[in-house]
Structure formats: C-alpha cells, structure tokens
Tab-separated table of C-alpha atoms in Angstrom:
chain	number	residue	atom	x	y	z
A	52	MET	CA	20.285	6.357	-11.609
A	53	ILE	CA	19.370	2.755	-11.777
A	54	GLY	CA	17.597	1.508	-15.094
A	55	ARG	CA	16.487	-1.879	-16.274
A	56	LEU	CA	16.691	-4.921	-14.028
A	57	ASN	CA	19.322	-6.711	-16.071
A	58	HIS	CA	18.966	-10.106	-14.315
A	59	VAL	CA	17.958	-12.056	-11.271
A	60	ALA	CA	20.727	-14.544	-10.298
A	61	ILE	CA	19.923	-17.772	-8.619
A	62	ALA	CA	22.721	-19.917	-6.994
A	63	VAL	CA	21.928	-23.605	-7.544
A	64	PRO	CA	23.576	-26.856	-6.130
A	65	ASP	CA	22.664	-29.034	-9.110
A	66	LEU	CA	22.663	-27.214	-12.438
A	67	ALA	CA	21.126	-29.982	-14.429
A	68	GLN	CA	18.180	-30.371	-12.012
A	69	ALA	CA	17.688	-26.611	-12.144
A	70	MET	CA	17.727	-26.409	-15.870
A	71	ALA	CA	15.297	-29.391	-16.161
A	72	GLN	CA	12.907	-27.595	-13.778
A	73	TYR	CA	13.005	-24.232	-15.612
A	74	GLU	CA	12.599	-26.136	-19.007
A	75	ASN	CA	10.035	-28.765	-17.978
A	76	ALA	CA	7.835	-27.524	-15.024
A	77	LEU	CA	8.163	-23.794	-15.886
A	78	GLY	CA	8.317	-24.176	-19.705
A	79	ALA	CA	11.069	-21.425	-19.996
A	80	SER	CA	13.799	-21.062	-22.656
A	81	VAL	CA	16.777	-22.286	-21.205
A	82	GLY	CA	20.457	-21.745	-22.686
A	83	ALA	CA	23.373	-23.893	-22.743
A	84	PRO	CA	25.856	-23.890	-19.631
A	85	GLU	CA	28.777	-21.536	-20.271
A	86	ASP	CA	31.984	-21.805	-17.980
A	87	LEU	CA	33.391	-18.645	-16.888
A	88	PRO	CA	36.438	-19.533	-15.141
A	89	GLU	CA	37.735	-16.080	-14.425
A	90	HIS	CA	34.507	-15.470	-12.441
A	91	GLY	CA	34.413	-18.933	-10.748
A	92	VAL	CA	31.044	-19.927	-11.964
A	93	THR	CA	29.079	-21.778	-14.689
A	94	VAL	CA	26.291	-19.827	-15.830
A	95	VAL	CA	23.072	-20.540	-17.620
A	96	PHE	CA	20.873	-17.789	-19.057
A	97	ILE	CA	17.048	-18.009	-18.953
A	98	GLU	CA	15.446	-15.560	-21.367
A	99	LEU	CA	12.274	-14.033	-20.267
A	100	PRO	CA	10.640	-11.474	-22.410
A	101	ASN	CA	11.561	-8.554	-20.427
A	102	THR	CA	14.657	-9.664	-18.437
A	103	LYS	CA	16.762	-12.832	-17.714
A	104	ILE	CA	17.477	-15.306	-15.108
A	105	GLU	CA	20.893	-16.434	-14.570
A	106	LEU	CA	21.415	-19.730	-12.954
A	107	LEU	CA	24.965	-19.842	-11.131
A	108	PHE	CA	26.744	-22.973	-10.405
A	109	PRO	CA	30.292	-23.071	-8.583
A	110	LEU	CA	33.295	-23.608	-10.791
A	111	GLY	CA	36.756	-24.222	-9.486
A	112	ALA	CA	37.937	-24.154	-5.872
A	113	ASP	CA	37.563	-20.479	-5.091
A	114	SER	CA	33.939	-19.779	-6.460
A	115	PRO	CA	32.492	-16.675	-5.027
A	116	ILE	CA	29.234	-18.665	-4.533
A	117	ALA	CA	30.523	-21.430	-2.620
A	118	GLY	CA	30.039	-19.774	0.699
A	119	PHE	CA	26.243	-18.893	-0.246
A	120	LEU	CA	25.691	-22.689	-1.033
A	121	GLU	CA	27.268	-23.754	1.968
A	122	LYS	CA	24.711	-21.270	3.973
A	123	ASN	CA	21.928	-22.155	1.671
A	124	PRO	CA	22.437	-25.877	0.698
A	125	SER	CA	19.110	-25.959	-1.428
A	126	GLY	CA	20.332	-22.701	-3.475
A	127	GLY	CA	18.631	-19.290	-3.430
A	128	ILE	CA	18.256	-15.985	-4.913
A	129	HIS	CA	22.055	-14.661	-4.862
A	130	HIS	CA	21.703	-11.208	-6.139
A	131	ILE	CA	19.747	-8.795	-8.441
A	132	CYS	CA	21.532	-6.641	-11.112
A	133	TYR	CA	20.472	-3.188	-12.170
A	134	GLU	CA	21.747	-1.348	-15.231
A	135	VAL	CA	23.489	1.940	-14.888
A	136	HIS	CA	24.544	4.365	-17.613
A	137	SER	CA	27.984	5.074	-15.979
A	138	ILE	CA	29.446	2.958	-13.234
A	139	LYS	CA	31.838	5.878	-12.293
A	140	ASP	CA	28.967	8.238	-11.778
A	141	ALA	CA	26.846	5.524	-9.848
A	142	VAL	CA	29.839	4.884	-7.555
A	143	ALA	CA	30.169	8.567	-6.921
A	144	GLN	CA	26.573	8.909	-6.036
A	145	LEU	CA	26.498	5.903	-3.800
A	146	VAL	CA	29.447	6.863	-1.888
A	147	ASP	CA	28.036	10.442	-1.378
A	148	SER	CA	24.883	8.924	-0.019
A	149	GLY	CA	26.911	6.876	2.447
A	150	ALA	CA	26.358	3.363	0.787
A	151	ARG	CA	29.167	1.054	0.778
A	152	VAL	CA	30.477	-0.213	-2.483
A	153	LEU	CA	32.348	-3.483	-2.235
A	154	GLY	CA	35.873	-3.887	-3.562
A	155	GLY	CA	36.751	-0.281	-2.695
A	156	GLY	CA	34.470	1.070	-5.564
A	157	MET	CA	36.901	-0.271	-8.203
A	158	PRO	CA	34.768	-1.880	-11.069
A	159	LYS	CA	35.479	-5.321	-12.351
A	160	ILE	CA	34.536	-6.649	-15.733
A	161	GLY	CA	31.431	-8.899	-15.268
A	162	ALA	CA	30.087	-11.862	-16.802
A	163	HIS	CA	28.620	-9.905	-19.879
A	164	GLY	CA	31.971	-7.963	-20.383
A	165	ASN	CA	30.796	-4.844	-18.906
A	166	PRO	CA	32.157	-3.062	-15.805
A	167	VAL	CA	30.080	-3.887	-12.654
A	168	VAL	CA	30.189	-3.254	-8.978
A	169	PHE	CA	28.561	-5.009	-5.926
A	170	LEU	CA	26.991	-2.933	-3.130
A	171	HIS	CA	27.083	-3.923	0.603
A	172	PRO	CA	23.881	-6.112	1.326
A	173	LYS	CA	23.655	-4.413	4.723
A	174	ASP	CA	22.978	-1.156	3.273
A	175	PHE	CA	20.289	-2.572	0.960
A	176	GLN	CA	17.880	-4.438	3.078
A	177	GLY	CA	20.196	-7.611	3.104
A	178	SER	CA	20.009	-7.975	-0.658
A	179	LEU	CA	23.143	-8.313	-2.755
A	180	ILE	CA	22.906	-5.787	-5.628
A	181	GLU	CA	25.050	-5.636	-8.759
A	182	LEU	CA	25.319	-2.556	-10.967
A	183	GLU	CA	26.437	-3.121	-14.423
A	184	GLU	CA	27.418	-0.435	-16.955
A	185	VAL	CA	25.209	-0.726	-20.029
A	186	PRO	CA	25.970	2.548	-21.865
A	187	HIS	CA	22.564	2.543	-23.647
A	188	SER	CA	20.645	2.073	-20.537
B	81	MET	CA	4.848	-21.377	-19.919
B	82	ILE	CA	6.414	-18.375	-18.016
B	83	GLY	CA	6.372	-15.071	-19.254
B	84	ARG	CA	7.514	-11.634	-17.851
B	85	LEU	CA	9.162	-11.411	-14.732
B	86	ASN	CA	6.444	-9.142	-13.026
B	87	HIS	CA	8.375	-8.442	-9.829
B	88	VAL	CA	10.996	-9.121	-7.430
B	89	ALA	CA	9.985	-8.832	-3.731
B	90	ILE	CA	12.282	-7.733	-1.000
B	91	ALA	CA	11.366	-8.128	2.427
B	92	VAL	CA	12.517	-5.164	4.757
B	93	PRO	CA	12.609	-4.526	8.230
B	94	ASP	CA	12.658	-0.643	8.067
B	95	LEU	CA	10.436	0.616	5.307
B	96	ALA	CA	11.241	4.239	5.389
B	97	GLN	CA	14.942	3.584	5.387
B	98	ALA	CA	14.555	1.050	2.405
B	99	MET	CA	12.501	3.816	0.530
B	100	ALA	CA	15.115	6.378	1.268
B	101	GLN	CA	17.928	4.038	0.050
B	102	TYR	CA	16.224	3.282	-3.271
B	103	GLU	CA	15.260	7.020	-3.732
B	104	ASN	CA	18.380	8.691	-2.814
B	105	ALA	CA	21.374	6.197	-3.180
B	106	LEU	CA	19.967	4.344	-6.124
B	107	GLY	CA	17.936	7.195	-7.737
B	108	ALA	CA	14.855	5.095	-8.376
B	109	SER	CA	11.097	6.206	-8.702
B	110	VAL	CA	9.836	5.044	-5.543
B	111	GLY	CA	5.889	5.023	-4.962
B	112	ALA	CA	4.053	5.530	-1.718
B	113	PRO	CA	3.343	2.881	0.839
B	114	GLU	CA	0.168	0.945	0.264
B	115	ASP	CA	-1.329	-1.095	3.204
B	116	LEU	CA	-2.773	-4.387	2.106
B	117	PRO	CA	-4.292	-5.854	5.280
B	118	GLU	CA	-5.776	-8.923	3.445
B	119	HIS	CA	-2.193	-9.790	2.467
B	120	GLY	CA	-0.560	-8.937	5.813
B	121	VAL	CA	1.957	-6.514	4.263
B	122	THR	CA	2.639	-2.807	3.394
B	123	VAL	CA	4.100	-2.717	-0.159
B	124	VAL	CA	5.932	0.030	-1.825
B	125	PHE	CA	6.365	-0.312	-5.738
B	126	ILE	CA	9.761	0.805	-7.298
B	127	GLU	CA	8.981	1.134	-11.184
B	128	LEU	CA	12.029	0.213	-13.276
B	129	PRO	CA	11.933	0.354	-17.110
B	130	ASN	CA	11.207	-3.128	-17.661
B	131	THR	CA	9.883	-4.508	-14.408
B	132	LYS	CA	9.310	-3.638	-10.848
B	133	ILE	CA	10.570	-4.173	-7.314
B	134	GLU	CA	8.123	-4.563	-4.435
B	135	LEU	CA	9.338	-3.716	-0.955
B	136	LEU	CA	7.301	-5.834	1.543
B	137	PHE	CA	6.977	-4.812	5.146
B	138	PRO	CA	4.951	-6.808	7.733
B	139	LEU	CA	1.393	-5.355	8.473
B	140	GLY	CA	-0.677	-6.970	11.488
B	141	ALA	CA	0.169	-9.834	13.828
B	142	ASP	CA	0.015	-12.784	11.326
B	143	SER	CA	2.017	-11.187	8.413
B	144	PRO	CA	3.342	-13.930	5.872
B	145	ILE	CA	6.779	-12.333	6.070
B	146	ALA	CA	7.204	-12.091	9.759
B	147	GLY	CA	9.078	-15.575	9.834
B	148	PHE	CA	11.345	-14.535	6.972
B	149	LEU	CA	12.432	-11.431	8.697
B	150	GLU	CA	13.015	-13.347	11.971
B	151	LYS	CA	15.338	-15.559	10.101
B	152	ASN	CA	16.679	-12.611	8.083
B	153	PRO	CA	16.882	-9.549	10.400
B	154	SER	CA	18.395	-7.462	7.982
B	155	GLY	CA	15.852	-8.374	5.159
B	156	GLY	CA	16.251	-10.040	1.927
B	157	ILE	CA	15.059	-11.042	-1.551
B	158	HIS	CA	11.814	-12.684	-0.648
B	159	HIS	CA	10.380	-13.963	-3.947
B	160	ILE	CA	10.284	-13.568	-7.702
B	161	CYS	CA	7.006	-13.453	-9.641
B	162	TYR	CA	6.588	-14.727	-13.165
B	163	GLU	CA	3.588	-14.014	-15.333
B	164	VAL	CA	1.560	-16.724	-16.871
B	165	HIS	CA	-1.425	-16.700	-19.107
B	166	SER	CA	-3.602	-19.083	-17.119
B	167	ILE	CA	-3.009	-20.096	-13.600
B	168	LYS	CA	-5.232	-23.150	-14.086
B	169	ASP	CA	-3.021	-24.439	-17.044
B	170	ALA	CA	0.128	-23.469	-15.181
B	171	VAL	CA	-0.857	-25.486	-12.209
B	172	ALA	CA	-1.866	-28.502	-14.245
B	173	GLN	CA	1.601	-28.426	-16.071
B	174	LEU	CA	3.338	-28.013	-12.631
B	175	VAL	CA	1.455	-30.856	-10.950
B	176	ASP	CA	2.269	-33.144	-14.107
B	177	SER	CA	6.024	-32.392	-13.789
B	178	GLY	CA	5.984	-33.340	-10.127
B	179	ALA	CA	6.528	-29.794	-8.696
B	180	ARG	CA	4.448	-28.946	-5.453
B	181	VAL	CA	2.300	-25.946	-5.788
B	182	LEU	CA	1.479	-24.474	-2.116
B	183	GLY	CA	-1.983	-24.224	-0.812
B	184	GLY	CA	-3.050	-27.357	-2.620
B	185	GLY	CA	-2.868	-25.556	-6.065
B	186	MET	CA	-5.689	-23.267	-5.313
B	187	PRO	CA	-5.048	-19.725	-6.558
B	188	LYS	CA	-5.726	-16.791	-4.379
B	189	ILE	CA	-6.119	-13.269	-5.366
B	190	GLY	CA	-2.782	-11.392	-5.152
B	191	ALA	CA	-1.649	-7.921	-4.276
B	192	HIS	CA	-2.564	-6.829	-7.797
B	193	GLY	CA	-6.008	-8.336	-7.907
B	194	ASN	CA	-4.994	-11.369	-10.271
B	195	PRO	CA	-5.050	-14.981	-9.208
B	196	VAL	CA	-1.510	-16.262	-7.943
B	197	VAL	CA	0.034	-19.093	-6.581
B	198	PHE	CA	3.321	-19.961	-4.849
B	199	LEU	CA	5.524	-22.967	-5.731
B	200	HIS	CA	7.524	-25.055	-3.135
B	201	PRO	CA	11.008	-23.492	-2.860
B	202	LYS	CA	12.545	-26.953	-2.414
B	203	ASP	CA	11.474	-27.755	-5.928
B	204	PHE	CA	12.948	-24.697	-7.312
B	205	GLN	CA	16.466	-24.173	-6.056
B	206	GLY	CA	15.668	-22.778	-2.536
B	207	SER	CA	13.822	-19.652	-4.347
B	208	LEU	CA	10.303	-18.818	-3.687
B	209	ILE	CA	8.436	-18.511	-6.891
B	210	GLU	CA	5.058	-16.511	-7.255
B	211	LEU	CA	3.079	-17.149	-10.520
B	212	GLU	CA	0.524	-14.551	-11.459
B	213	GLU	CA	-2.165	-14.760	-14.063
B	214	VAL	CA	-1.865	-11.942	-16.463
B	215	PRO	CA	-4.125	-12.557	-19.343
B	216	HIS	CA	-2.137	-10.631	-21.806
B	217	SER	CA	1.002	-12.050	-20.982
C-alpha cells in the first residue's frame, strides 16, 4: 500500500537557526519559509535528491506542534509521511487491520493540497505517520 | 553536501509486531531480521520506492538504542541518515561550521559497511543525524 517516503518533518524551536544549520553546516538546498495559517505552521522545504525534509515552526496560538515543542524544547523529528494512491482505500485497509486512524478516519487537506490522514503513534511503534494521497504514487 | 536520504531508523520494542504492522496494515515490503552484533541491534529493512525504513531492535546487553527505548517505551523515530560523498570532507565542513560530530569526528563502519558519523542532536534541532559515505552519492 505505502509508496514513496514523501517527507520527514522536523519540528524546530528556532526556524532561522535550523535553516542556517541545514544550509551552512549540511550544505543543503533550503527553500523560503511559507506560512500555512490553516495548518498552524510555517514550513520550510529542504529538497534532497530522493525526498524532502520539512522544517515545521509553530504559527498562531493553536499550532498543532506547540505541544510537541513543549515536550521537546530542542525540537525533534515530528512525523514521517508516506504516499498512498488512494486515501479511502488506505483508511479501509488500516481499519480492517485494527490500526487507529486519527480524526475518525476522515481525510483533511494537507500542506501540499492533497488529502491526508494521520495514524495513531501507539499502533506504529511510537512514530507519528502521515499518509498523503498522491494519485500517481 | 548532503545527498539522498539513505534511511529513517525507527527503534521498536517489539520487532515481530512492528514487522506485522508494516506488512499487514501498511502493505509494505518487509525484509528478514538481520542480527548485527557489532552494532548491538537487530535490523529489518523496509524498502520503499525512493528510500528505506530501518526497524532497530536491541541486541545484547550494551545496545546503543537501549537508552532510547527506556525513555520511549513505545519506540519512536531514532535517527535519519543522509548520504555524503566523502565523510572526511563532511566532517571538516561540519567542524568548520561549529557543529559537533560525535565520537571525536572519527568515522566508524556502519550497518551497510560504509563509514558513518553521527552529529550532536543539540546542533540539529533535537534530531539525531547519521551521515553515511556513499561514494556515488
């Protein structure tokens, strides 16, 4: 079912510092910050040859990553995102297998404009997994 | 400097369960467990079209992931690994930039038989980064 690793998301407490570290110390190609108010985050994409890293910084009072940064003040790897061909089919297969899909299994529109769901970390070895519908995947 | 994302490593407290979840719930192609006594882990590779996931399970009394699993009993994303063309050049650039390379910057031979170093998580937004020398990267 799962296809490509779409991205690894890293929550950061200092966006400018994180961008500088990836650009200068790691020599990566770092994009410009984009505010996504409907998602409560500012994102920066780091393009690698085979996938991308997303730096996430809280935006607004109800950012979904605020709690994570409270627990991990230095930041940390927040989630990994796998591509699926069909979110609907993926959710059906997950529910059949007994895994918990957050938000009642109803997809939302993610940061790239595609439908996404998140899976319960307790069912996946403590790691938060996002599934993103990428029809050509 | 950094090239491909070589892998994302996930430390797991129950290897059989993690393998079953990736195979059945996520429909992924899950390899067979390999014991790497010199690294203190049993690894399972999950091949994705563009990169791979490594499940890590402690092996032996001094496993380097034992402490992580004590702090994160459900498991969690342990590190991400970027490919570099030359470990020696990468370490020199990192030291120049003021970032800390663990183990005094001396590469070890990693799980894939290539030289690797790990970077101090405090210099990289709380995320543990492995660099692996892959000459064709």
